[in-house]
CSV table of C-alpha atoms in Angstrom, one decimal:
chain,number,residue,atom,x,y,z
C,731,MET,CA,-106.9,11.8,93.5
C,732,THR,CA,-109.8,9.3,92.9
C,733,ALA,CA,-109.8,5.7,93.6
C,734,ARG,CA,-108.8,5.0,90.5
C,735,GLN,CA,-105.9,7.8,90.1
C,736,GLN,CA,-103.9,5.8,92.7
C,737,TRP,CA,-104.4,2.8,91.5
C,738,SER,CA,-102.5,4.1,88.2
C,739,VAL,CA,-100.0,5.5,90.4
C,740,LEU,CA,-99.5,2.4,91.8
C,741,GLY,CA,-99.5,0.2,88.6
C,742,VAL,CA,-97.0,2.6,86.9
C,743,THR,CA,-94.5,2.9,90.1
C,744,VAL,CA,-94.6,-1.0,90.3
C,745,ALA,CA,-93.9,-1.1,86.2
C,746,GLY,CA,-91.5,1.1,87.6
C,747,LEU,CA,-89.6,-0.5,89.9
C,748,GLY,CA,-90.3,-4.1,88.1
C,749,LEU,CA,-88.4,-2.6,84.7
C,750,LEU,CA,-85.5,-1.5,86.9
C,751,PHE,CA,-85.2,-4.6,88.5
C,752,LEU,CA,-84.4,-6.3,85.3
C,753,ILE,CA,-82.7,-3.3,83.5
C,754,ALA,CA,-80.1,-3.8,87.2
C,755,ASN,CA,-80.5,-7.6,86.8
C,756,HIS,CA,-79.0,-7.2,83.1
C,757,PHE,CA,-76.2,-5.1,84.5
C,758,VAL,CA,-75.1,-7.1,87.4
C,759,GLY,CA,-76.6,-10.2,87.7
C,760,ARG,CA,-72.4,-11.4,87.9
C,761,GLU,CA,-72.5,-10.0,91.8
C,762,LEU,CA,-76.9,-10.8,92.4
C,763,SER,CA,-75.7,-14.8,91.5
C,764,LEU,CA,-72.4,-15.8,93.5
C,765,VAL,CA,-71.3,-19.4,92.2
C,766,THR,CA,-69.9,-20.8,95.3
C,767,ILE,CA,-70.8,-23.7,97.6
C,768,GLY,CA,-74.3,-24.3,96.8
C,769,SER,CA,-75.7,-22.8,94.1
C,770,ARG,CA,-75.4,-25.0,90.8
C,771,ALA,CA,-72.1,-24.7,88.7
C,772,PRO,CA,-72.7,-23.0,85.3
C,773,ASP,CA,-72.2,-24.7,82.0
C,774,PHE,CA,-69.4,-24.0,79.9
C,775,ARG,CA,-67.4,-25.0,77.3
C,776,ALA,CA,-64.0,-25.2,76.5
C,777,GLU,CA,-62.4,-27.7,73.8
C,778,THR,CA,-60.3,-31.0,74.3
C,779,VAL,CA,-55.5,-30.5,73.4
C,780,ALA,CA,-56.0,-33.4,71.3
C,781,ALA,CA,-54.6,-32.7,67.7
C,782,ARG,CA,-57.8,-32.1,66.5
C,783,PRO,CA,-59.7,-29.9,69.7
C,784,GLU,CA,-63.5,-31.6,70.2
C,785,PRO,CA,-65.8,-29.1,72.3
C,786,LYS,CA,-66.5,-29.8,75.5
C,787,ASN,CA,-69.1,-28.2,78.3
C,788,PHE,CA,-70.4,-29.5,82.1
C,789,ALA,CA,-73.7,-31.6,80.0
C,790,ALA,CA,-70.8,-33.8,79.1
C,791,TYR,CA,-70.6,-34.5,82.9
C,792,ARG,CA,-73.5,-34.1,83.5
C,793,GLY,CA,-74.6,-36.8,86.8
C,794,SER,CA,-70.6,-37.6,87.7
C,795,VAL,CA,-68.3,-36.1,90.0
C,796,VAL,CA,-66.3,-33.3,89.1
C,797,LEU,CA,-63.5,-31.5,90.6
C,798,LEU,CA,-63.4,-28.6,88.2
C,799,ASN,CA,-59.9,-27.0,88.5
C,800,ILE,CA,-59.2,-24.1,86.6
C,801,TRP,CA,-55.4,-23.4,85.5
C,802,ALA,CA,-52.4,-22.1,83.3
C,803,THR,CA,-49.3,-23.8,82.8
C,804,TRP,CA,-47.9,-20.0,83.8
C,805,CYS,CA,-48.7,-20.4,87.5
C,806,ALA,CA,-46.4,-22.1,90.2
C,807,PRO,CA,-49.4,-23.0,93.2
C,808,CYS,CA,-50.9,-24.5,89.8
C,809,ARG,CA,-47.9,-26.5,89.2
C,810,VAL,CA,-47.7,-27.5,92.9
C,811,GLU,CA,-51.2,-29.2,93.2
C,812,MET,CA,-50.7,-31.0,89.8
C,813,PRO,CA,-49.3,-33.9,91.0
C,814,SER,CA,-51.8,-34.1,93.4
C,815,LEU,CA,-54.7,-34.3,91.0
C,816,GLU,CA,-53.5,-36.8,89.6
C,817,THR,CA,-52.8,-39.4,93.4
C,818,LEU,CA,-56.7,-38.7,93.4
C,819,GLN,CA,-57.7,-39.6,89.6
C,820,GLY,CA,-55.4,-42.1,90.4
C,821,GLY,CA,-57.7,-43.6,93.4
C,822,PHE,CA,-61.4,-42.2,91.9
C,823,GLY,CA,-61.3,-42.2,88.4
C,824,PRO,CA,-62.1,-46.1,88.6
C,825,GLY,CA,-64.6,-46.1,90.7
C,826,GLY,CA,-66.4,-42.6,88.8
C,827,LEU,CA,-64.7,-39.1,90.1
C,828,ARG,CA,-64.7,-37.1,86.0
C,829,ILE,CA,-61.7,-34.5,87.6
C,830,VAL,CA,-61.8,-31.9,85.0
C,831,ALA,CA,-58.8,-29.4,84.2
C,832,VAL,CA,-59.5,-26.2,81.7
C,833,SER,CA,-56.8,-23.9,81.2
C,834,ILE,CA,-57.4,-20.6,80.3
C,835,ASP,CA,-53.8,-20.0,78.8
C,836,SER,CA,-53.9,-17.8,76.0
C,837,ALA,CA,-54.7,-18.5,72.3
C,838,GLY,CA,-51.6,-20.9,70.1
C,839,SER,CA,-50.7,-22.2,73.9
C,840,ASP,CA,-51.9,-26.0,72.7
C,841,SER,CA,-48.8,-27.2,72.5
C,842,THR,CA,-47.3,-25.7,76.0
C,843,ILE,CA,-49.9,-27.6,77.0
C,844,ARG,CA,-49.6,-30.7,75.9
C,845,ALA,CA,-45.7,-30.1,77.3
C,846,PHE,CA,-46.8,-29.5,81.0
C,847,VAL,CA,-49.5,-33.1,80.4
C,848,ARG,CA,-46.9,-35.2,79.6
C,849,GLN,CA,-44.1,-33.8,82.3
C,850,TYR,CA,-46.5,-34.6,85.5
C,851,GLY,CA,-48.2,-37.7,83.7
C,852,LEU,CA,-51.7,-36.7,84.1
C,853,THR,CA,-54.0,-38.7,83.1
C,854,PHE,CA,-56.9,-36.3,83.5
C,855,GLU,CA,-59.0,-34.4,81.2
C,856,ILE,CA,-57.6,-31.6,80.1
C,857,LEU,CA,-59.5,-28.9,78.4
C,858,HIS,CA,-58.3,-25.2,77.0
C,859,ASP,CA,-60.5,-22.2,76.8
C,860,PRO,CA,-58.4,-19.3,75.6
C,861,SER,CA,-60.7,-16.9,76.2
C,862,GLY,CA,-60.9,-16.8,79.7
C,863,ARG,CA,-64.5,-16.7,79.9
C,864,ILE,CA,-65.4,-20.1,82.3
C,865,GLN,CA,-62.9,-17.4,85.1
C,866,ASP,CA,-66.3,-15.6,84.0
C,867,LEU,CA,-68.9,-17.8,84.7
C,868,TYR,CA,-67.1,-19.7,87.7
C,869,GLN,CA,-66.4,-15.9,89.1
C,870,THR,CA,-63.0,-16.5,89.8
C,871,THR,CA,-59.7,-14.9,91.1
C,872,GLY,CA,-56.6,-16.3,89.7
C,873,VAL,CA,-55.7,-20.0,89.2
C,874,PRO,CA,-55.9,-22.1,89.7
C,875,GLU,CA,-58.6,-22.6,91.7
C,876,THR,CA,-60.9,-25.9,91.8
C,877,PHE,CA,-65.0,-26.8,92.2
C,878,VAL,CA,-66.0,-30.4,92.9
C,879,ILE,CA,-69.5,-29.9,92.0
C,880,ALA,CA,-71.7,-33.8,92.7
C,881,ARG,CA,-74.0,-35.3,90.9
C,882,ASP,CA,-76.5,-33.3,90.7
C,883,GLY,CA,-75.0,-30.6,89.3
C,884,VAL,CA,-74.0,-28.1,93.3
C,885,ILE,CA,-71.0,-27.0,93.9
C,886,ARG,CA,-70.0,-29.1,96.9
C,887,LYS,CA,-66.6,-27.5,97.9
C,888,LYS,CA,-64.2,-24.0,96.9
C,889,VAL,CA,-60.9,-23.6,97.1
C,890,ILE,CA,-59.1,-19.8,95.9
C,891,GLY,CA,-55.5,-21.2,95.4
C,892,ALA,CA,-53.4,-24.6,96.2
C,893,ASP,CA,-54.7,-27.7,97.6
C,894,ASP,CA,-53.7,-30.4,98.4
C,895,TRP,CA,-55.8,-33.1,96.8
C,896,ALA,CA,-54.3,-36.2,97.7
C,897,SER,CA,-55.4,-36.0,101.3
C,898,GLU,CA,-57.6,-37.2,103.5
C,899,GLY,CA,-60.2,-34.5,103.9
C,900,ASN,CA,-60.5,-34.2,100.0
C,901,ARG,CA,-60.3,-38.4,99.5
C,902,SER,CA,-63.2,-38.4,102.4
C,903,LEU,CA,-64.9,-36.1,100.8
C,904,ILE,CA,-64.4,-37.6,96.9
C,905,ALA,CA,-65.3,-40.8,98.5
C,906,GLN,CA,-69.2,-39.8,99.8
C,907,LEU,CA,-70.0,-37.8,96.9
C,908,LEU,CA,-69.7,-40.7,94.5
C,909,ARG,CA,-71.7,-42.1,97.1
C,910,GLU,CA,-75.0,-40.5,96.9
C,911,PRO,CA,-77.1,-42.1,94.4
C,912,ARG,CA,-77.6,-41.1,91.3
C,913,SER,CA,-80.3,-38.5,90.6
């Protein structure tokens, strides 16, 4: 085999491997890029549960410290942690914390979600994603799952299951993130 033929075989092999990588990335890309501490928060889309729903996405919160909570009205652990989220909102909302709770309840559940919000006296932003697409984007395993996202859009904490968001450790983390300069 001549040198030219060897280079041709090598070129075809490299091109084939590159194509194989692109195809694999398309089909299993989700598994290759995990959404976890240290990764960038994926952009999501959801709607407010107001009488006239408005679309929202993660870009609306860019530059803010965000606590993103993925939950549902039928979820018992979600009900357990909501009061501590409200306590955190009362303490840090005026200082710039944006709590965004995205319900994955099925389509047509807006009135149920609004009743839930009234029952718990929630004052932070409640959104609805009936498609559940946010679960795929954030690779959740269930509800609730919560992501604390710094101003630079990087996930700093991930919690699977209910947590006491009014605890000293969580309050310290939020305070620290709020002190970091805007990027």
